[in-house]
PDB file of C-alpha atoms in Angstrom:
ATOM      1  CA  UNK V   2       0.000   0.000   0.000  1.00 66.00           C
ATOM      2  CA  UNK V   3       1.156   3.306  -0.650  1.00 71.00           C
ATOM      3  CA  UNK V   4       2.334   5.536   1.819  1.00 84.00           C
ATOM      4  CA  UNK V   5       1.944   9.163   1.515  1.00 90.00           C
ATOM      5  CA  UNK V   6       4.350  12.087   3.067  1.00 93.00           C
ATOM      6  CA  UNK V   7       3.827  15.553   3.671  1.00 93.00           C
ATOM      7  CA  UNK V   8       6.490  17.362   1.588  1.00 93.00           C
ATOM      8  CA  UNK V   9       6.150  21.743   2.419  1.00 92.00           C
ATOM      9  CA  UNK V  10       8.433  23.964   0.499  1.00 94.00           C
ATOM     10  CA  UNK V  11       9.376  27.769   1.003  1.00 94.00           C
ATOM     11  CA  UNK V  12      11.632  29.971  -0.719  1.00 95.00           C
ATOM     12  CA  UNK V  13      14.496  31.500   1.664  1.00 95.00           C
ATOM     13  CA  UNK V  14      17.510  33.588   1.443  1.00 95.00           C
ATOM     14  CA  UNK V  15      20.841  32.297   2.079  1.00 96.00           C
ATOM     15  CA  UNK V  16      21.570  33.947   5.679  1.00 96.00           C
ATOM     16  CA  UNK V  17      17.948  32.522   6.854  1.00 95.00           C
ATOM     17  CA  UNK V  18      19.422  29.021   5.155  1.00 96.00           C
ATOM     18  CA  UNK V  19      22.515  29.482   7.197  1.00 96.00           C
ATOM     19  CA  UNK V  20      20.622  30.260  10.607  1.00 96.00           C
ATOM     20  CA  UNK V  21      17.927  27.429  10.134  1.00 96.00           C
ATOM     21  CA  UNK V  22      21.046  24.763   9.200  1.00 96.00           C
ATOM     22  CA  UNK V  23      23.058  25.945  12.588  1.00 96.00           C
ATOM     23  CA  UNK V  24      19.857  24.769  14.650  1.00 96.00           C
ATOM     24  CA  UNK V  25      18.590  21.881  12.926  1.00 96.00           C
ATOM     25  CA  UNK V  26      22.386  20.403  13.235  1.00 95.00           C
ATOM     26  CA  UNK V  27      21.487  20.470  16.760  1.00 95.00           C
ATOM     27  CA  UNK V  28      18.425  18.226  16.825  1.00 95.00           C
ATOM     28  CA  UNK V  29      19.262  16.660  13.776  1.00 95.00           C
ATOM     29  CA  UNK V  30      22.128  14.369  11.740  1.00 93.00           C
ATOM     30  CA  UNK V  31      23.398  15.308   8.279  1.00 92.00           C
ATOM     31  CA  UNK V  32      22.735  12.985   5.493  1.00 89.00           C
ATOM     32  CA  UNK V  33      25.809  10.324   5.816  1.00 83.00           C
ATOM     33  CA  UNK V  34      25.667  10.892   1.679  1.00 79.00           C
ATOM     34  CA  UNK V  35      27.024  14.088   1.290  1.00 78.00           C
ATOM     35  CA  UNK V  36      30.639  15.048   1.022  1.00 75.00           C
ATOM     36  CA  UNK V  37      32.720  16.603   3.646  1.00 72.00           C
ATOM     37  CA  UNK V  38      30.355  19.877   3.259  1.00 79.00           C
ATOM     38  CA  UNK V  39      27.078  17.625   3.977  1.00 80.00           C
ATOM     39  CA  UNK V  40      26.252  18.526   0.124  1.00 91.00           C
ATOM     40  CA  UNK V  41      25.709  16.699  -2.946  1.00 94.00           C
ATOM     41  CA  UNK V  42      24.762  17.037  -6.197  1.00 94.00           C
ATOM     42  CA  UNK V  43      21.209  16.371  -7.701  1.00 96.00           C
ATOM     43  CA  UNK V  44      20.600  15.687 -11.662  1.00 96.00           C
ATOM     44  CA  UNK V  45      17.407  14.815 -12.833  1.00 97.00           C
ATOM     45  CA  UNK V  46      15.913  13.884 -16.299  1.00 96.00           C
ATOM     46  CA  UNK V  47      12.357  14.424 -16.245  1.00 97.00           C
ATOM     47  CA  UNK V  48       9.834  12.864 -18.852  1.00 97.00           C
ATOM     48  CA  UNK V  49       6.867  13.857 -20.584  1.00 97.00           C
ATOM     49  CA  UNK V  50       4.662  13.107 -23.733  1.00 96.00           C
ATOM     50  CA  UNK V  51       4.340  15.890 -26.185  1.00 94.00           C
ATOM     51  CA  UNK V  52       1.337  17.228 -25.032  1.00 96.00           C
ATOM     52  CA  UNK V  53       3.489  18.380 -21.558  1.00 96.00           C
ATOM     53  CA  UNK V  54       0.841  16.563 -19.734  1.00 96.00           C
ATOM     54  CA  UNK V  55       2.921  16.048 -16.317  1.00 96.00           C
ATOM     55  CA  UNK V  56       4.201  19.862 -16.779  1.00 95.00           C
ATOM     56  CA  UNK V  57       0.339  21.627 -17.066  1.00 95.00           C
ATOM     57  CA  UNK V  58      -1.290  18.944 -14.717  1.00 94.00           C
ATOM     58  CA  UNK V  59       1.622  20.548 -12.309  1.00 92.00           C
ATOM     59  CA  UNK V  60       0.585  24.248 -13.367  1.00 92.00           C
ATOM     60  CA  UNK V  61      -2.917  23.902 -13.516  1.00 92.00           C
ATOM     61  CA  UNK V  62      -2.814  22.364  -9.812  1.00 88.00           C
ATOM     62  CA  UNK V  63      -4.269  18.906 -10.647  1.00 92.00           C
ATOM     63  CA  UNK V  64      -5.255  16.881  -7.727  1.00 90.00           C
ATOM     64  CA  UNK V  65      -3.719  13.681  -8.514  1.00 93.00           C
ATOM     65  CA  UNK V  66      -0.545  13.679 -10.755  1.00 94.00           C
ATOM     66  CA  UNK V  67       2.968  11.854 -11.370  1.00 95.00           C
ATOM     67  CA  UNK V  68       5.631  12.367 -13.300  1.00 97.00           C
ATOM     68  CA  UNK V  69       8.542  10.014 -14.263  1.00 98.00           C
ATOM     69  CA  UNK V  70      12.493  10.876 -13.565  1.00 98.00           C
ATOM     70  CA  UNK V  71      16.176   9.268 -13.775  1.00 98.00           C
ATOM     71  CA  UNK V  72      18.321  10.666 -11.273  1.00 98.00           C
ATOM     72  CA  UNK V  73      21.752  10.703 -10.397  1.00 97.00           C
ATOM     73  CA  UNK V  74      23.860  12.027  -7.431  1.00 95.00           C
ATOM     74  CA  UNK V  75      27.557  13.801  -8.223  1.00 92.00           C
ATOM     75  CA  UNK V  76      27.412  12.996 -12.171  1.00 90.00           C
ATOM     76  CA  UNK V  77      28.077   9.003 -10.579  1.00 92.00           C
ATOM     77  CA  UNK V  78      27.356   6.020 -13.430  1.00 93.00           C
ATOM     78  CA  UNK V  79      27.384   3.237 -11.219  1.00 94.00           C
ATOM     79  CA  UNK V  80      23.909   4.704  -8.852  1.00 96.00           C
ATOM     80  CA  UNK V  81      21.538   6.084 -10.898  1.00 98.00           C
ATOM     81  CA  UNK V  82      17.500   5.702  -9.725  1.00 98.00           C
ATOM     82  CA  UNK V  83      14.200   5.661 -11.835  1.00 98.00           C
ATOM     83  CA  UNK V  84      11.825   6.937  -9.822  1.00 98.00           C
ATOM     84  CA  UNK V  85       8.478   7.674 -10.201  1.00 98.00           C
ATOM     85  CA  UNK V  86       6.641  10.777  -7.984  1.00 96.00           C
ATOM     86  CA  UNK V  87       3.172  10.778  -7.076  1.00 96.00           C
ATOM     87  CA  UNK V  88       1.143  13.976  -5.666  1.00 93.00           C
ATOM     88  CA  UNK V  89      -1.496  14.261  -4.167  1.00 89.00           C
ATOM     89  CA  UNK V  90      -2.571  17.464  -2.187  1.00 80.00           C
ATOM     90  CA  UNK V  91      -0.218  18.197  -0.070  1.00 79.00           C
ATOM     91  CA  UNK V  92       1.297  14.624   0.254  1.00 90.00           C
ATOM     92  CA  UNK V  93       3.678  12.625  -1.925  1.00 94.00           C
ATOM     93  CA  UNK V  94       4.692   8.988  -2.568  1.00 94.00           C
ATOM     94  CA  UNK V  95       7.772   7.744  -4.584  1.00 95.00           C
ATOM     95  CA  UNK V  96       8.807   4.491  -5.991  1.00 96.00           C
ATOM     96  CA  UNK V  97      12.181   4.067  -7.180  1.00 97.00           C
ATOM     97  CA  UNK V  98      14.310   1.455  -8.685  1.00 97.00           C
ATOM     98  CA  UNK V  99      18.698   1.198  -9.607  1.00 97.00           C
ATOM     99  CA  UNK V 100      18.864   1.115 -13.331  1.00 97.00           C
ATOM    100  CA  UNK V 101      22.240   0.424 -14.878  1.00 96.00           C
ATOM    101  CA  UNK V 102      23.541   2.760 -17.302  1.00 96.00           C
ATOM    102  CA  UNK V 103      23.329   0.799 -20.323  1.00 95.00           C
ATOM    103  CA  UNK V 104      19.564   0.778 -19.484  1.00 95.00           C
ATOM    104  CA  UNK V 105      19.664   4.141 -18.853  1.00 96.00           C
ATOM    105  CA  UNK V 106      21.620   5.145 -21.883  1.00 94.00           C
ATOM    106  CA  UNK V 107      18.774   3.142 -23.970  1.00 94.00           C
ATOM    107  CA  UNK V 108      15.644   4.732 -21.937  1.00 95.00           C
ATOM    108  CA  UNK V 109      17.310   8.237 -23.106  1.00 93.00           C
ATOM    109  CA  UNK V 110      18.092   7.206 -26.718  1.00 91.00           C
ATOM    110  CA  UNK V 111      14.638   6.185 -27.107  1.00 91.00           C
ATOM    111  CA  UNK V 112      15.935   2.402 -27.963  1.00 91.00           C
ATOM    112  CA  UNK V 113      14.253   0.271 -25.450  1.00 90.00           C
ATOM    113  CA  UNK V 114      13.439  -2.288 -27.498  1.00 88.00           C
ATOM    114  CA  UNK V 115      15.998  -4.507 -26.685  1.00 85.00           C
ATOM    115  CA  UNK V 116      15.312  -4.557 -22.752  1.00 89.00           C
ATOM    116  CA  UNK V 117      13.658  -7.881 -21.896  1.00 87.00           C
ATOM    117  CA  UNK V 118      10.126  -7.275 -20.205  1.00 88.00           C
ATOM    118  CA  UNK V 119      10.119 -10.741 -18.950  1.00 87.00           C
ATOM    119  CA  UNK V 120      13.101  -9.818 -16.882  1.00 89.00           C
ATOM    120  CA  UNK V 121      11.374  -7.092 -15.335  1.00 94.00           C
ATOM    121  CA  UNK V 122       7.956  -8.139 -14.509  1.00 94.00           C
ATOM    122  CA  UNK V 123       6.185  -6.140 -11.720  1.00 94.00           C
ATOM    123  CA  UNK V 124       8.787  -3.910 -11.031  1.00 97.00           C
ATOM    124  CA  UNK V 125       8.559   0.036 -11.525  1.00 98.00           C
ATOM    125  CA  UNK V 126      11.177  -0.079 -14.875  1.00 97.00           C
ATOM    126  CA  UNK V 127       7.983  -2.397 -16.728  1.00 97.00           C
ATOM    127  CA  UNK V 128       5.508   0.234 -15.152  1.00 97.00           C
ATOM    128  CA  UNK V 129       7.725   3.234 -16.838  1.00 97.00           C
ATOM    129  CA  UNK V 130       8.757   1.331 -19.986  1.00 97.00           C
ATOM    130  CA  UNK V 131       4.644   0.637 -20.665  1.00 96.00           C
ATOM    131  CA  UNK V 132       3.503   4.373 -20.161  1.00 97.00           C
ATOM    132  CA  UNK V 133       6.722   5.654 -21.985  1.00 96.00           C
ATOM    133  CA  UNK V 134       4.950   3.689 -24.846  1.00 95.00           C
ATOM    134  CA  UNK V 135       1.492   4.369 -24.660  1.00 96.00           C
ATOM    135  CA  UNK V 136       1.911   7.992 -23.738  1.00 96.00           C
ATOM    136  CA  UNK V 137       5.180   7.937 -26.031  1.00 96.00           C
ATOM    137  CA  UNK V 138       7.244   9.474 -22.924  1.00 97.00           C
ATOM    138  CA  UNK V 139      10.319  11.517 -24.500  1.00 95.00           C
ATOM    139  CA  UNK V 140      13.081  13.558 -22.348  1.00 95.00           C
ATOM    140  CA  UNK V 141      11.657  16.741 -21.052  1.00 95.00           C
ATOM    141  CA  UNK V 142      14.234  18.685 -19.346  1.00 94.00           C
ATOM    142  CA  UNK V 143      17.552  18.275 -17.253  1.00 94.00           C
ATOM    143  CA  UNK V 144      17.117  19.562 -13.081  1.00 95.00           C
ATOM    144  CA  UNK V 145      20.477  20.598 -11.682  1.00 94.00           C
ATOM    145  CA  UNK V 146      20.832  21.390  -8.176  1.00 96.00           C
ATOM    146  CA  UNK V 147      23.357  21.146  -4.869  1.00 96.00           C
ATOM    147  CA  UNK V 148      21.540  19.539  -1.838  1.00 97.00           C
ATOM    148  CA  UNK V 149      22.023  19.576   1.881  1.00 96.00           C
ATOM    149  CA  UNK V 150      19.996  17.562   3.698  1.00 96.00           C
ATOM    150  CA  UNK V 151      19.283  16.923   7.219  1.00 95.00           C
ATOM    151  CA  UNK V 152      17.549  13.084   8.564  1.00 94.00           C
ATOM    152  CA  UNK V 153      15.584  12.575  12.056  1.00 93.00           C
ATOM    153  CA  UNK V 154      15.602   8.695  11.970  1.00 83.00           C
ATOM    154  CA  UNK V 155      13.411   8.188  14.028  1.00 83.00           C
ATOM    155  CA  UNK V 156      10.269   9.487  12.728  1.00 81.00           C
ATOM    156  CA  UNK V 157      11.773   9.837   8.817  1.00 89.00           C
ATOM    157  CA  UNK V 158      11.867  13.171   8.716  1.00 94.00           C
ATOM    158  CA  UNK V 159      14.082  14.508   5.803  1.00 95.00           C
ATOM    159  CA  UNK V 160      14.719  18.761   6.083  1.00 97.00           C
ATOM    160  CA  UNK V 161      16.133  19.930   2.638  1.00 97.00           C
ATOM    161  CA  UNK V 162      18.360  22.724   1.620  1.00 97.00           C
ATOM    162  CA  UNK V 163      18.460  23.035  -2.817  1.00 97.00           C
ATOM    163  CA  UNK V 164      20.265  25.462  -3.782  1.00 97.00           C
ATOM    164  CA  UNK V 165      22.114  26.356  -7.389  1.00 95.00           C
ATOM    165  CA  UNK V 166      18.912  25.276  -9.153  1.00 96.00           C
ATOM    166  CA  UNK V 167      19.543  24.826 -13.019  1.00 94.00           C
ATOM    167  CA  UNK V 168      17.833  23.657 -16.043  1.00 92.00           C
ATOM    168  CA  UNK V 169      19.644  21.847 -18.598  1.00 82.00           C
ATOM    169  CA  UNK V 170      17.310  22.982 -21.375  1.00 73.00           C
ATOM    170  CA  UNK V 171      17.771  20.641 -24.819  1.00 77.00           C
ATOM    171  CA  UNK V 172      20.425  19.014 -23.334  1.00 82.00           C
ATOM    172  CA  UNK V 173      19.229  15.700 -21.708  1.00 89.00           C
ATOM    173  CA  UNK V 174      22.818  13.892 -21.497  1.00 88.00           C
ATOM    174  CA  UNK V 175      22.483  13.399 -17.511  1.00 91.00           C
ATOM    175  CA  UNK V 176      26.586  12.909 -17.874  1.00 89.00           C
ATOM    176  CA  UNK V 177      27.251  15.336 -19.455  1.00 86.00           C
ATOM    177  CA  UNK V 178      30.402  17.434 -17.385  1.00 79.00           C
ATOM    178  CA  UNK V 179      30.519  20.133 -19.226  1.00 74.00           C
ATOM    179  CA  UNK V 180      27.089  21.001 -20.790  1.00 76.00           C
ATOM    180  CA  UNK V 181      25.711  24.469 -20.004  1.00 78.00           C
ATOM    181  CA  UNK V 182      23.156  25.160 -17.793  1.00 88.00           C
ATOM    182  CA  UNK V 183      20.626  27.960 -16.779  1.00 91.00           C
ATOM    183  CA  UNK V 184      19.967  29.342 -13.810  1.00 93.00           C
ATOM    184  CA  UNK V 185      16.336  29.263 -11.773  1.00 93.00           C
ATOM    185  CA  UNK V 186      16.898  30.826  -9.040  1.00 94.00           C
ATOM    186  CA  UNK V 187      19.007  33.829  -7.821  1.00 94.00           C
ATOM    187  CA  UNK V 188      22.416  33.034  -5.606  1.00 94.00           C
ATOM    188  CA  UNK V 189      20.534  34.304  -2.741  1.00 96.00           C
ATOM    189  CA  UNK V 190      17.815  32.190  -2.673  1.00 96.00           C
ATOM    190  CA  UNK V 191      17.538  28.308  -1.500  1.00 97.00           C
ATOM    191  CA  UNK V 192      14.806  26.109  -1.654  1.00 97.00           C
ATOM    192  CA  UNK V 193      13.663  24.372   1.817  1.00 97.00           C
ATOM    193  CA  UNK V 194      11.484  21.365   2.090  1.00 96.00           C
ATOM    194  CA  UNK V 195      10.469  19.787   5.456  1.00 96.00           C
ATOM    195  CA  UNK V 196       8.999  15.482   4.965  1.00 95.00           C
ATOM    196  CA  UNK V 197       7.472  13.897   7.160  1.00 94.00           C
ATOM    197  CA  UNK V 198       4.919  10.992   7.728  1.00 91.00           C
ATOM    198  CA  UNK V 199       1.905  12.046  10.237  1.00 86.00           C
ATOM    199  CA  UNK V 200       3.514  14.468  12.488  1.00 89.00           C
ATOM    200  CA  UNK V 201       6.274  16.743  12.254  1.00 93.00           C
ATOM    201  CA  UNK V 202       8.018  16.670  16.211  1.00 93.00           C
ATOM    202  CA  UNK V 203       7.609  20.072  18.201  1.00 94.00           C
ATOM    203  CA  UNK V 204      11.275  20.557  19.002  1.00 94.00           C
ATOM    204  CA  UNK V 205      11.524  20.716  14.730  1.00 95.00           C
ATOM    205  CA  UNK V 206       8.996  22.646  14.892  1.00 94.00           C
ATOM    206  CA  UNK V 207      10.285  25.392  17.445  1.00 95.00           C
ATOM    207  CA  UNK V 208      13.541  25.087  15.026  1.00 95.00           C
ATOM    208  CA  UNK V 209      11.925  25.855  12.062  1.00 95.00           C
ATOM    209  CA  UNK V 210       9.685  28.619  13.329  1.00 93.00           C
ATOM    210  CA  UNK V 211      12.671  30.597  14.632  1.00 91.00           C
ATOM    211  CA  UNK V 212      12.580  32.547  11.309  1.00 89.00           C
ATOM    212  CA  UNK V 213       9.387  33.609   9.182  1.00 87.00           C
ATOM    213  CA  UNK V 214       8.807  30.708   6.639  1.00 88.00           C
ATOM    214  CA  UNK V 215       6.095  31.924   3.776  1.00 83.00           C
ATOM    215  CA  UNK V 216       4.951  28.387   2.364  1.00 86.00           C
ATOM    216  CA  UNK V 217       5.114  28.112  -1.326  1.00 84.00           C
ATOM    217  CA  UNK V 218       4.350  25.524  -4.283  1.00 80.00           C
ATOM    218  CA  UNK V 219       7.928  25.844  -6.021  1.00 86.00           C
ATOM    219  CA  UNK V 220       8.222  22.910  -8.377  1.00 92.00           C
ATOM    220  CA  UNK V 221      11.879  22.483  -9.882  1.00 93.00           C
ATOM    221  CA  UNK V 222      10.672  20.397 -12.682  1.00 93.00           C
ATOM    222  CA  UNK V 223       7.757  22.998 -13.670  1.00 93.00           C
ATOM    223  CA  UNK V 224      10.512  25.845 -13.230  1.00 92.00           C
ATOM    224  CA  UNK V 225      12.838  24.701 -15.477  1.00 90.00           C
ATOM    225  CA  UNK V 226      10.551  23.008 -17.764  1.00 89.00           C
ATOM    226  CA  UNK V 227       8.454  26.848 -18.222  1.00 87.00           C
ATOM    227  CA  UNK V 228      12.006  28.309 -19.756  1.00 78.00           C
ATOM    228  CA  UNK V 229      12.086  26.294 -22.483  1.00 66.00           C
TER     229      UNK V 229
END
């Protein structure tokens, strides 16, 4: 059965960032993931059928929506994810599956016709590989970003700090070291988002309300995808 999170986003500036990330490392571990820093990087390949049915479901505020991505952390060719997001309200539910990158080369060249369904069965790759057919699922755009992220085990809470938010435009190599990307947000600003399951815990709470937090609907996907 799926299990749905609360995922709330706000738009900050970088000293409020810096403030909220001093408390919350109080109450709260760093993602064992990230580098030295705490950060990593984020690159996502997003999909959609010609029609941009997954980007004006997301601007026209649809109830119930998903959306299809391949994502990889710090440009890395031996972890890359498919994952598949699914909104509803407020809430959000994601499957996800490791793909290798012969798979994922294939998925991007639009030559899947090789991969053996059989060999897949019930798993989310068959799911993806039948709507990329039927709704003829092509590349979409390229979601570049730096993450720090902070866990609370115990209840799987997940507090986000995105930052550097880019759109690769045309360009949907995910590997791609040196392609050029565009900017969706100014250097000041950094994206927060705060998951949880039922409750969010008071003492994160207290943390979080210790500077003014205006709650907005920021999509990175719908950002980057509106430039092009």
């Amino acid at each position: 059965m799926a299990k749905y999170r609360y995922e709330i986003k706000y738009i900050i500036n970088k000293d409020m960032a810096e403030v909220l990330k001093q408390r919350l490392s109080l109450v709260m571990d760093k993602d064992i993931n990230g580098a030295s820093d705490g950060k990593y990087l984020i690159r996502s390949l997003y999909f959609d059928d010609m029609e941009k049915t997954a980007y004006y479901e997301k601007v026209d505020g649809v109830e119930f929506r998903k959306k299809y991505r391949i994502r990889i952390y710090n440009k890395d060719k031996k972890f890359i994810r498919l994952e598949c997001k699914y909104k509803c309200n407020n809430m959000t539910y994601k499957r996800q599956q490791l793909i290798n990158y012969d798979i994922c080369s294939k998925i991007i060249n639009g030559d899947i016709i090789d991969i053996d369904m059989e060999k897949i069965s019930g798993t989310l790759l068959e799911q993806f590989l039948l709507d990329y057919r039927i709704k003829h699922l092509i590349p979409s755009v390229i979601v570049d970003y730096d993450r720090l992220a902070y866990t609370y085990h115990i209840s799987d809470i997940r507090v986000t700090f995105d930052s550097k938010v880019k759109s690769g435009l045309y360009n949907y190599n995910l590997f791609d070291k040196d392609s050029s990307l565009t900017p969706i947000i100014s250097d000041d600003e950094v994206i927060l988002e705060v998951k949880f399951n039922e409750v969010l815990p008071e003492h994160i709470q207290t943390v979080l309300s210790t500077v003014p937090l205006m709650r907005q609907a920021f999509s990175k996907f719908a950002s980057c995808a509106s430039i092009k």
